[in-house]
Short mmCIF file of C-alpha atoms in Angstrom, two decimals:
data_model
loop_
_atom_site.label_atom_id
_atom_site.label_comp_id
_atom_site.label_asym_id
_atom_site.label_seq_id
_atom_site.Cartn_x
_atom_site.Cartn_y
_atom_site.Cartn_z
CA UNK A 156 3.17 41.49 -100.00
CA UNK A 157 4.87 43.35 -96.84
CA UNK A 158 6.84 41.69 -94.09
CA UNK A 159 4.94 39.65 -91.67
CA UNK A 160 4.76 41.63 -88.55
CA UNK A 161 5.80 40.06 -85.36
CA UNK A 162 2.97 39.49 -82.61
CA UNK A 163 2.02 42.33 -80.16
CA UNK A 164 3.47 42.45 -76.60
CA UNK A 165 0.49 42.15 -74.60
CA UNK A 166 0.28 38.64 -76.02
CA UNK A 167 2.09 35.78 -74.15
CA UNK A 168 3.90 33.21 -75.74
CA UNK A 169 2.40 29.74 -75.19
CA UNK A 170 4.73 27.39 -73.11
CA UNK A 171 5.24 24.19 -75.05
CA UNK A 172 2.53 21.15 -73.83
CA UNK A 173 3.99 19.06 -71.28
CA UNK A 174 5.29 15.62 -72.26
CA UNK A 175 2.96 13.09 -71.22
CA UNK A 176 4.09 10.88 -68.77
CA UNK A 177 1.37 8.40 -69.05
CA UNK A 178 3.46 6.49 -72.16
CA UNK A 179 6.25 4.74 -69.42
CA UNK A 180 4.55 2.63 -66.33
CA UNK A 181 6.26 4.54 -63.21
CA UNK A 182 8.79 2.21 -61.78
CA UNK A 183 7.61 0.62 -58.45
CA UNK A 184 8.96 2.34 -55.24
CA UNK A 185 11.23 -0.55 -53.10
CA UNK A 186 10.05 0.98 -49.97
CA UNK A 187 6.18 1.40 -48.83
CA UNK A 188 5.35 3.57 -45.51
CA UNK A 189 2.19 1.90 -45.10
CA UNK A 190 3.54 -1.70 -44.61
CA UNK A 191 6.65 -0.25 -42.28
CA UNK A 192 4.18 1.69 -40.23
CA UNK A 193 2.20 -1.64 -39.67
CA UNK A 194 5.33 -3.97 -39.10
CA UNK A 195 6.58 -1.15 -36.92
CA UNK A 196 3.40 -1.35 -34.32
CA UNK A 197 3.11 -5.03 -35.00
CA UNK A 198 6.88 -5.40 -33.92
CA UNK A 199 6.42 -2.92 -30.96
CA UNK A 200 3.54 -5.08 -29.44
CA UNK A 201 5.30 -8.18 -29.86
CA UNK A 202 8.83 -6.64 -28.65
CA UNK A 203 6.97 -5.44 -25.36
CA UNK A 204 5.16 -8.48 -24.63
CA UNK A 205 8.05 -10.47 -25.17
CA UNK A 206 10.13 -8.19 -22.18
CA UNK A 207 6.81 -8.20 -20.41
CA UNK A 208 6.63 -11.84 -20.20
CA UNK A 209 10.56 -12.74 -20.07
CA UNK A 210 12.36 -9.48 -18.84
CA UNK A 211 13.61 -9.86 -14.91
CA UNK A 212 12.33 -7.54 -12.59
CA UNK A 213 13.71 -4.08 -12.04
CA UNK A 214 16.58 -4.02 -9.25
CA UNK A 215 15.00 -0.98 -7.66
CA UNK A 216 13.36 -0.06 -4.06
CA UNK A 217 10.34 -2.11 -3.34
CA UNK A 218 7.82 -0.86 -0.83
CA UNK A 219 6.03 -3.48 0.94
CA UNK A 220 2.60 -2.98 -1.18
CA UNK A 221 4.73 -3.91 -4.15
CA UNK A 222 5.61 -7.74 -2.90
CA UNK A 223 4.10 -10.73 -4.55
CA UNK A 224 1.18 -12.25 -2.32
CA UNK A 225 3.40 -15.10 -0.21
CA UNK A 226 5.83 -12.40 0.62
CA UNK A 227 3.08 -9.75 1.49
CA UNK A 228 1.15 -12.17 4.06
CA UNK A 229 4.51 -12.93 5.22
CA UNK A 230 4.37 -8.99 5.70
CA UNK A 231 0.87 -8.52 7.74
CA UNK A 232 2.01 -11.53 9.84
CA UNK A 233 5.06 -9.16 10.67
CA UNK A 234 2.95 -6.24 11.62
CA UNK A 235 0.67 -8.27 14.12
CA UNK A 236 3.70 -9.65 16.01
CA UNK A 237 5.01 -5.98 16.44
CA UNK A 238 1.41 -4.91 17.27
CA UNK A 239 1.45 -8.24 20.18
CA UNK A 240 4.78 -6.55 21.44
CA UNK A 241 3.67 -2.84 21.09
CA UNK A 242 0.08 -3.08 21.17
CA UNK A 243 0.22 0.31 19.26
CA UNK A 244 -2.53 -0.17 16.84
CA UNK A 245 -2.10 3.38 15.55
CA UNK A 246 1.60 2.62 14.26
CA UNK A 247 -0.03 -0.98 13.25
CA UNK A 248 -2.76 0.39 11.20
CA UNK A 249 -0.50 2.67 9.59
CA UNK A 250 1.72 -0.38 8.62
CA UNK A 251 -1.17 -2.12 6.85
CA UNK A 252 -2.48 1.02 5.28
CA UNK A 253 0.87 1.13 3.51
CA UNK A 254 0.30 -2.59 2.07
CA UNK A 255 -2.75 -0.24 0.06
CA UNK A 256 -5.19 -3.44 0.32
CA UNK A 257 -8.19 -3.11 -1.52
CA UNK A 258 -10.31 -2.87 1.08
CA UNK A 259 -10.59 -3.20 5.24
CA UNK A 260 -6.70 -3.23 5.98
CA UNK A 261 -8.05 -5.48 9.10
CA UNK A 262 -9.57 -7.63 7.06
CA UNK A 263 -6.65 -8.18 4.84
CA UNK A 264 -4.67 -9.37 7.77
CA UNK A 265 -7.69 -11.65 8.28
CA UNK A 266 -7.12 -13.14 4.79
CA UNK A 267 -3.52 -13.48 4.96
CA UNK A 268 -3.92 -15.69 8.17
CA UNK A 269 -6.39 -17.46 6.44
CA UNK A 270 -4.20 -18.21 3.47
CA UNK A 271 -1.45 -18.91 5.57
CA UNK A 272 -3.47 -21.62 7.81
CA UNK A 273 -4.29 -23.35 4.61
CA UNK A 274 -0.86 -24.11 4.43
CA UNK A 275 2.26 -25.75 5.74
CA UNK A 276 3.07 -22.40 7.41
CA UNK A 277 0.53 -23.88 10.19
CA UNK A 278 2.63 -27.14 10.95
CA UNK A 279 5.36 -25.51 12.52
CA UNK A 280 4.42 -24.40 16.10
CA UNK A 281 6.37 -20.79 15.17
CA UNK A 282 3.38 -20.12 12.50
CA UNK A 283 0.51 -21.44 14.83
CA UNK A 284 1.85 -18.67 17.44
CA UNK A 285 2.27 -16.33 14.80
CA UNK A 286 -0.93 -17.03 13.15
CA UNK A 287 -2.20 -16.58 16.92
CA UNK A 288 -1.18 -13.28 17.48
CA UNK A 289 -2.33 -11.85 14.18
CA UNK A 290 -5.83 -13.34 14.84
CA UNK A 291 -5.99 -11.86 18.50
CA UNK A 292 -5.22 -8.70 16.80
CA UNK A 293 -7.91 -8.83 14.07
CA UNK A 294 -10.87 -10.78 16.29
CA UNK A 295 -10.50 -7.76 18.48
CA UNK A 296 -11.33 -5.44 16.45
CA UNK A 297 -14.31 -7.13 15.35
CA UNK A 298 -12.84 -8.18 12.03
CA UNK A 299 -12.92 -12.69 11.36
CA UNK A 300 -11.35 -15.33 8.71
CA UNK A 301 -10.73 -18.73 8.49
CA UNK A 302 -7.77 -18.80 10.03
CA UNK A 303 -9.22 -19.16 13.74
CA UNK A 304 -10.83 -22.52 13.55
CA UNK A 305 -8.07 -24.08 11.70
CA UNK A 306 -5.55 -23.16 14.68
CA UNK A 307 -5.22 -25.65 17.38
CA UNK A 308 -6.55 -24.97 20.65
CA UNK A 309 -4.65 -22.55 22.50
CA UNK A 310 -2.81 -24.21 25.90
CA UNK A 311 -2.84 -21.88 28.81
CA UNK A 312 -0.15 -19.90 29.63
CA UNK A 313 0.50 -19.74 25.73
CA UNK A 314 3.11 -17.03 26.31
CA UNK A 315 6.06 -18.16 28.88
CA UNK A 316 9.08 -15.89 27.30
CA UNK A 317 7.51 -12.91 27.56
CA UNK A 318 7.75 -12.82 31.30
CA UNK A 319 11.32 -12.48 30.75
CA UNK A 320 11.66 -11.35 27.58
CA UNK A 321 14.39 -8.58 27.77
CA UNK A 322 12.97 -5.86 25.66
CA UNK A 323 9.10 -6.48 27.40
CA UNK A 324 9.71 -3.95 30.23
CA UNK A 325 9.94 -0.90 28.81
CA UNK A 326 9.26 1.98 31.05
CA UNK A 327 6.57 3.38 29.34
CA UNK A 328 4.81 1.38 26.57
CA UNK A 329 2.91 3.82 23.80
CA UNK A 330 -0.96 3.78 24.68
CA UNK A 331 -3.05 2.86 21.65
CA UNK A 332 -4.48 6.50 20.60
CA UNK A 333 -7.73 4.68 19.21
CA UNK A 334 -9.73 2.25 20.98
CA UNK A 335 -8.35 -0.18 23.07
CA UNK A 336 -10.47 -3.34 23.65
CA UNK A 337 -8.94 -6.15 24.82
CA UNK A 338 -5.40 -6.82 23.75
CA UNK A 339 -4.71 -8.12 27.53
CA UNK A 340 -7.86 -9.26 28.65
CA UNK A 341 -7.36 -11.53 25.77
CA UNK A 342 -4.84 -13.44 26.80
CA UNK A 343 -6.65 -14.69 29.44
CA UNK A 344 -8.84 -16.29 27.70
CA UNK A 345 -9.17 -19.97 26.85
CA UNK A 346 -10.14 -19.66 23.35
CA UNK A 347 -9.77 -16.97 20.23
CA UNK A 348 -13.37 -17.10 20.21
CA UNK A 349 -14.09 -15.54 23.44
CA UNK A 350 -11.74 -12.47 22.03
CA UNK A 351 -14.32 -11.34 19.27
CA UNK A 352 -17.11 -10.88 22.34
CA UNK A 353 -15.09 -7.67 23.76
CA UNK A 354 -16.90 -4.40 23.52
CA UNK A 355 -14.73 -1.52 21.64
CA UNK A 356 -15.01 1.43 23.91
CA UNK A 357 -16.45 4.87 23.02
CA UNK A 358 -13.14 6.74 22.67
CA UNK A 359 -14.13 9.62 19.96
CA UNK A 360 -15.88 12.82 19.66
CA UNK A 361 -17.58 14.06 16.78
CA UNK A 362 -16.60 18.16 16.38
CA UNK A 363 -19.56 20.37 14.71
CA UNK A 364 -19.43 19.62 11.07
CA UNK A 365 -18.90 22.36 8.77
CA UNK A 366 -20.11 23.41 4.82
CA UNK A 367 -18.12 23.95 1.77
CA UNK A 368 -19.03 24.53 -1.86
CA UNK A 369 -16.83 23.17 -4.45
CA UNK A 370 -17.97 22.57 -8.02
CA UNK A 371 -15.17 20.21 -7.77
CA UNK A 372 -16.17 17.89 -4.61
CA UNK A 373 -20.35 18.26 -5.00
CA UNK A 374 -21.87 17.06 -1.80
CA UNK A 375 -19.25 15.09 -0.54
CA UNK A 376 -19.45 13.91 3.26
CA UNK A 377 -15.02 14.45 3.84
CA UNK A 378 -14.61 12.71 7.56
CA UNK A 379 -11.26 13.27 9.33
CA UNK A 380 -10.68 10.94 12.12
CA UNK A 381 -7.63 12.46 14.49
CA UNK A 382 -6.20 11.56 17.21
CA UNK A 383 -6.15 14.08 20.48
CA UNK A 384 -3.30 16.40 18.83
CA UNK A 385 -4.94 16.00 15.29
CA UNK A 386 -3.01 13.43 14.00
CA UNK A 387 -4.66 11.14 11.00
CA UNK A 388 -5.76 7.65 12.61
CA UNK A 389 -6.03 5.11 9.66
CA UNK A 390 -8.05 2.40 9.67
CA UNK A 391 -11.00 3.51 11.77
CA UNK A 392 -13.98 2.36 10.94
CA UNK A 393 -17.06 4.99 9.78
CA UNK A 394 -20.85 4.38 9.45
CA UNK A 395 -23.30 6.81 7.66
CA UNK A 396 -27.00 5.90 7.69
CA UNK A 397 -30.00 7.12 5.40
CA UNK A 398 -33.48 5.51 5.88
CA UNK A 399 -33.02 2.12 6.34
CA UNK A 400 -29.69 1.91 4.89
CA UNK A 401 -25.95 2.49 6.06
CA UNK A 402 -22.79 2.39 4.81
CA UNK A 403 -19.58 1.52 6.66
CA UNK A 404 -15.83 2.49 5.13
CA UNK A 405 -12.20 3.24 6.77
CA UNK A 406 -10.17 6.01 7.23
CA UNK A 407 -7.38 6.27 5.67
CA UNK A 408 -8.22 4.47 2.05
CA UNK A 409 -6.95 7.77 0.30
CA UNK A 410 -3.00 7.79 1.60
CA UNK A 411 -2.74 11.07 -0.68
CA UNK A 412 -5.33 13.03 1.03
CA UNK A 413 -4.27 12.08 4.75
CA UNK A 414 -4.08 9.32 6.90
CA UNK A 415 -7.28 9.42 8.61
CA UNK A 416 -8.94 10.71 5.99
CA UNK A 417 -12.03 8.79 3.85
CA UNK A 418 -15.17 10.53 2.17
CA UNK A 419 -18.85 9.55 1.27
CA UNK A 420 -20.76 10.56 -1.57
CA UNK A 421 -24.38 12.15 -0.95
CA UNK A 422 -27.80 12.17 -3.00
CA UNK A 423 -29.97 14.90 -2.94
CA UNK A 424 -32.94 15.14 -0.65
CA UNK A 425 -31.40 12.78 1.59
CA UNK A 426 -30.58 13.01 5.51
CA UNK A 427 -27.71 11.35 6.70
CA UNK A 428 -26.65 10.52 9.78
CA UNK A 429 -22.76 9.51 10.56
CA UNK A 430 -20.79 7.85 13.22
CA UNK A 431 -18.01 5.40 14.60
CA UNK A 432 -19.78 2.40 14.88
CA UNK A 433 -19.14 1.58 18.64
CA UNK A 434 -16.21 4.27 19.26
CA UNK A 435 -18.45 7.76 18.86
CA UNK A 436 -21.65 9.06 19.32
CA UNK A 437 -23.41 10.12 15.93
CA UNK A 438 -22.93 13.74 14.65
CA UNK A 439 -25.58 15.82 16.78
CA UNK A 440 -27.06 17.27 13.15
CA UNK A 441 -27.75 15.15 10.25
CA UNK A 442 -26.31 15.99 7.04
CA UNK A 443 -28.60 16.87 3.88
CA UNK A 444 -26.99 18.68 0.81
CA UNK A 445 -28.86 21.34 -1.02
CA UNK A 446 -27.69 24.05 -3.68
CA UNK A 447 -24.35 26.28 -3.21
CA UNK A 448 -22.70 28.68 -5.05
CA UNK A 449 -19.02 28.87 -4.63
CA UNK A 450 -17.05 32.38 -4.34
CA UNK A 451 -16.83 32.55 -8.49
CA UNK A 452 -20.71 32.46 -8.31
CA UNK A 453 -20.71 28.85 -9.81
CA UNK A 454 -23.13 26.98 -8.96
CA UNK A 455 -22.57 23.57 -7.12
CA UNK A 456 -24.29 21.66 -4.06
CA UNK A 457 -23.16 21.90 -0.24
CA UNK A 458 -20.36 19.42 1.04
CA UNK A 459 -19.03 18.54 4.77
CA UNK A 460 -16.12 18.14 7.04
CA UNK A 461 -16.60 15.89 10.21
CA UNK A 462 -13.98 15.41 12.23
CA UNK A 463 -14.35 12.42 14.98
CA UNK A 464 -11.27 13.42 17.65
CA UNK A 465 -9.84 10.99 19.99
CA UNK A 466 -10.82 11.84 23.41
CA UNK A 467 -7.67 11.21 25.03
CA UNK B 741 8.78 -7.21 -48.41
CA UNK B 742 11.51 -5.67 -47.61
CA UNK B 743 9.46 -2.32 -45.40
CA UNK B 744 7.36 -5.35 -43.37
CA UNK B 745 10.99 -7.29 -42.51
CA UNK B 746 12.25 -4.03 -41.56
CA UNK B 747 9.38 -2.69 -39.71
CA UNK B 748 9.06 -5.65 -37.97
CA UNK B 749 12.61 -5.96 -37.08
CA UNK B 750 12.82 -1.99 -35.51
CA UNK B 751 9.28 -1.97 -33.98
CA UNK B 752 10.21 -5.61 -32.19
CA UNK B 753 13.55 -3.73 -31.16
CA UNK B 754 12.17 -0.99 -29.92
CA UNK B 755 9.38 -3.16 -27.78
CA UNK B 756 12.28 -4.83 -26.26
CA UNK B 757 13.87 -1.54 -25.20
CA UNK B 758 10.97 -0.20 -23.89
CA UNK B 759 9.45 -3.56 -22.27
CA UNK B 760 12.89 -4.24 -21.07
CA UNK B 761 14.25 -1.02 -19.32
CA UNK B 762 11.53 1.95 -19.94
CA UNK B 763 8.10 0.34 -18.93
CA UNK B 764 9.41 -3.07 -16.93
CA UNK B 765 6.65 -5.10 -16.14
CA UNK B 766 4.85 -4.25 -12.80
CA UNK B 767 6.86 -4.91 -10.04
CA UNK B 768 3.83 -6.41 -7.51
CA UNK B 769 6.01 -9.58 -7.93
CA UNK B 770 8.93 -8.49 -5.64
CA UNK B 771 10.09 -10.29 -3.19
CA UNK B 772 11.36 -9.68 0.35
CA UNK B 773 15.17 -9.33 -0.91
CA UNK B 774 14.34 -6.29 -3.15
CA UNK B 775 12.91 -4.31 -0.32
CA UNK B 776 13.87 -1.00 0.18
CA UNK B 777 16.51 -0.98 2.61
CA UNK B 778 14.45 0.65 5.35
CA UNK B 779 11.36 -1.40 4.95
CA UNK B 780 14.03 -4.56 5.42
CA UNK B 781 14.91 -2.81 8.55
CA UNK B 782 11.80 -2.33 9.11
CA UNK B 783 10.60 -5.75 8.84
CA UNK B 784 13.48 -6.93 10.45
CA UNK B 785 12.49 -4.74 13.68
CA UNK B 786 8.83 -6.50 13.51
CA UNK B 787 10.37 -9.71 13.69
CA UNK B 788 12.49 -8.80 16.70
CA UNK B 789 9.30 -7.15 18.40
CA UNK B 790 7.81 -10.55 17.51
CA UNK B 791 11.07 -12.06 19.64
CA UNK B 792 10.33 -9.81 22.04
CA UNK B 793 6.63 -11.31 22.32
CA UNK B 794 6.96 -15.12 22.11
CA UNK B 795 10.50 -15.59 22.58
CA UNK B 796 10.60 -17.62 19.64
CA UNK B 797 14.23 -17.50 18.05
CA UNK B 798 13.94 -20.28 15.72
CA UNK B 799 10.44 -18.97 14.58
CA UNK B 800 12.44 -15.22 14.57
CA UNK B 801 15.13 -17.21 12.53
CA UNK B 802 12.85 -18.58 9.98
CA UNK B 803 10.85 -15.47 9.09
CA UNK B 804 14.47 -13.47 8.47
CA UNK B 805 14.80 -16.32 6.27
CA UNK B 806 12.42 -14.18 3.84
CA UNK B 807 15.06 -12.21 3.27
CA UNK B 808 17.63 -14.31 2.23
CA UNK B 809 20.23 -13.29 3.88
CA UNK B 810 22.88 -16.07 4.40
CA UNK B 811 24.84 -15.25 7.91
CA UNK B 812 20.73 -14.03 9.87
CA UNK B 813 23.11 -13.54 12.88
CA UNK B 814 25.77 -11.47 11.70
CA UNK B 815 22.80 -9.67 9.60
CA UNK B 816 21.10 -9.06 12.81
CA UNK B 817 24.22 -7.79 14.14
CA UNK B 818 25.12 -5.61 11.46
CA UNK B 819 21.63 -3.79 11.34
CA UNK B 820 21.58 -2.99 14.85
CA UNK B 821 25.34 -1.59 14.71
CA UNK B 822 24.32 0.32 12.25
CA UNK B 823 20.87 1.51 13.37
CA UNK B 824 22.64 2.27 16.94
CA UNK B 825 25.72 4.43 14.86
CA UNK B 826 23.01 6.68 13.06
CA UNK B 827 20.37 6.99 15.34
CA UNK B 828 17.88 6.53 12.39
CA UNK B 829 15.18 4.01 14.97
CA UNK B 830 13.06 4.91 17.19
CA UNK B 831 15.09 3.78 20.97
CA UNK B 832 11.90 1.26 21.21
CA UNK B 833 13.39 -0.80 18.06
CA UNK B 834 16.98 -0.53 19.16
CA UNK B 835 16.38 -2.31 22.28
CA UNK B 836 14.21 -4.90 20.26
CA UNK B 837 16.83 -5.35 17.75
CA UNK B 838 19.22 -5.61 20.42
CA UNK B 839 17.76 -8.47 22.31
CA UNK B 840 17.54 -10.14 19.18
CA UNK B 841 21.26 -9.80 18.97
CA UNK B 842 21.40 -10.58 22.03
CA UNK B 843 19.49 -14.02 21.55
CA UNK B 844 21.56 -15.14 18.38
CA UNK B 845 24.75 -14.52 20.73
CA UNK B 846 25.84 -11.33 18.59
CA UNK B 847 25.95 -8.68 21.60
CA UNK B 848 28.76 -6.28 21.32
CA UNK B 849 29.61 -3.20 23.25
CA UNK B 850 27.53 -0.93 21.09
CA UNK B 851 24.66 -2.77 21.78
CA UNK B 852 25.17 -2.76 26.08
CA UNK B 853 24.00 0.76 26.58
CA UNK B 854 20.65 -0.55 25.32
CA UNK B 855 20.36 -3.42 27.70
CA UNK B 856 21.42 -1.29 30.59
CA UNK B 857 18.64 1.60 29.64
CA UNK B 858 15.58 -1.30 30.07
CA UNK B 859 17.37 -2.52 33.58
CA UNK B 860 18.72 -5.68 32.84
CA UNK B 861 17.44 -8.42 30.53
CA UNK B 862 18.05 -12.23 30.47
#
């Protein structure tokens, strides 16, 4: 018999089979990520609702919209005193504009006399003639609230110190830039209620509307209302009719696009017509959107610009 | 038992940090005394225009009140010093801050110029 000859080269050598592990239960890990992920959120919820509900307020700079309700009617109570001084209802309706109220800015000073009439702020004669002013300043521009019947009658002259109140006669007062309806003449009157009758005069223009397309901004009605040197007026009120229909908004609800700024959404087919209720004539040409393409060759449908300008 | 405690305890931790100081809770419960300094002075100014309207110093009195301020006059005072030295008002609100001085008895030569530009006063 001859020598056993080893095994050829091109043959690999088998690597031993692998113990199996199966024999000795893996020991259990101390630690699971799943759980810790799960007390983690459940920990982060209750940690921030816990500051949420408990932690003090930040010491930082408040702005006025920013003040808890009492301290924010105490606010718009402010701004019609300084409007009775000033009568600048531009600088007034800038003021309340700033307190971002969710709707009319008027009308929110309207509610926060209302609120404040309801209670003891009306038993001291200081808030009755504070709660005065503000409603002269609302009633006359055609806004109401509950605050005027709950005031007592108003005793004729109602106003003795400001014959010689010391900062009254300034040389030259600032002229409200919008419409000015009856500030003075209502002082002469016996009652609030004979304040609401005055007539707002016609004190804007509208300037020839012009088209844009903008895939972004699709037949959008954007209304400027300026003053004579093209200043943003806030708070102006703005009336676009259809059919039988209308809608009336403010200037000035969008801060971030300009004060006298505000915008109405179009349909299709539709004419519109748009105004100042009571300050302007309409627009001369009604509005009615229709397909656009913009400089990229996207398509999109026509929007406007309408300015109203103060007259003087 | 031990990866819940510990989850719990870091995730509540971190909550706190970020519910305390990060994200504070939303601040539409200020009050007048965390104003921003120049929407005090503002305010302040509406009250004196207010003044300036009805003549009403207690009712000017009790609406600074909102700010909590102990010494009203010597706050009064102090603002219109102040407002006069940088020239940061409009001349309107200087005078009106100035009769208001004026009427809590805190006039002081600063402040004369200011009653001499409107002619006079009480």
């Amino acid at each position: 018999m001859g020598r056993e000859l080893p095994p050829p080269a091109w043959i690999t050598p088998q690597p031993p089979p692998p113990q199996r592990e199966l024999e000795e239960p893996r020991p259990q890990s101390f630690f699971s990520y799943g759980f810790f992920s799960f007390a983690l959120a459940v920990g982060l919820v209750l940690g921030l609702g816990l500051s949420w509900a408990l932690g003090p307020l930040p010491e930082r700079n408040t702005e006025p919209f920013q003040l808890k309700r009492e301290d924010r009617n105490h606010y718009l109570i402010a701004i019609a005193l300084e409007y009775e001084h000033s009568g600048n209802l531009h600088r007034a309706l800038e003021k309340l504009v700033a307190l971002r109220p969710l709707g009319d800015p008027l009308q929110a000073l309207a509610d926060a006399a209302c609120e404040l009439a309801s209670s003891d702020y009306i038993n001291s004669e200081s808030g009755v003639k504070a709660l005065r002013m503000a409603a002269r300043m609302y009633t006359a521009q055609g806004r109401g609230g509950c605050a005027e019947p709950l005031l007592p009658a108003e005793d004729l002259p109602d106003k003795p110190a400001a014959a010689s109140d010391p900062a009254a006669p300034l040389p030259s007062p600032t002229a409200p830039p919008t419409k000015t309806p009856s500030r003075r003449a209502s002082r002469a009157t016996a009652t609030l209620r004979a304040v609401a009758t005055s007539v707002p005069q016609r004190t804007f223009s509208p300037l020839p509307a012009s088209t844009f397309c903008d895939t972004a901004n699709r037949a959008v009605i954007e209304v400027k209302i300026v003053d004579y040197l093209g200043r943003g007026i806030p708070g102006q009120r703005i009336r676009v009719r259809w059919g039988d229909e209308e809608n009336v908004f403010l200037s000035g609800l969008k801060p971030e696009r300009g004060t006298g700024y505000a915008d109405f959404q179009m349909d299709e087919e539709i004419s519109y017509s748009i105004d100042m209720p009571g300050a302007s004539d309409p627009l001369r040409a009604d509005l009615i959107t229709g397909r656009c393409y913009t400089e990229s060759g996207r398509e999109s449908l026509k929007s406007f610009r309408v300015t109203f300008r103060a007259d003087s | 038992m031990r990866s819940l405690v510990l989850g719990l305890v870091l995730g509540g931790l971190l909550g706190l940090y970020l519910g305390w100081f990060q994200f504070p809770r939303d601040a539409y419960r200020g009050d007048m005394t965390e104003l921003a300094q120049s929407f005090r002075d503002d305010y302040a100014v509406m009250i004196a225009a207010g003044y300036a309207a009805d003549g009403d110093l207690p009712g000017a009195l009790d609406r600074l009140s909102r700010l909590r301020i102990d010494d009203i006059p010597r706050y009064v005072q102090q603002l219109t010093d102040r407002v006069i030295a940088s020239s940061a008002r409009d001349i309107r609100d200087i005078r009106l801050l100035v009769a208001l001085a004026r009427g809590l008895g805190r006039l002081t030569p600063a402040m004369e110029p200011f009653l001499d530009l409107r002619g006079g006063g009480r």
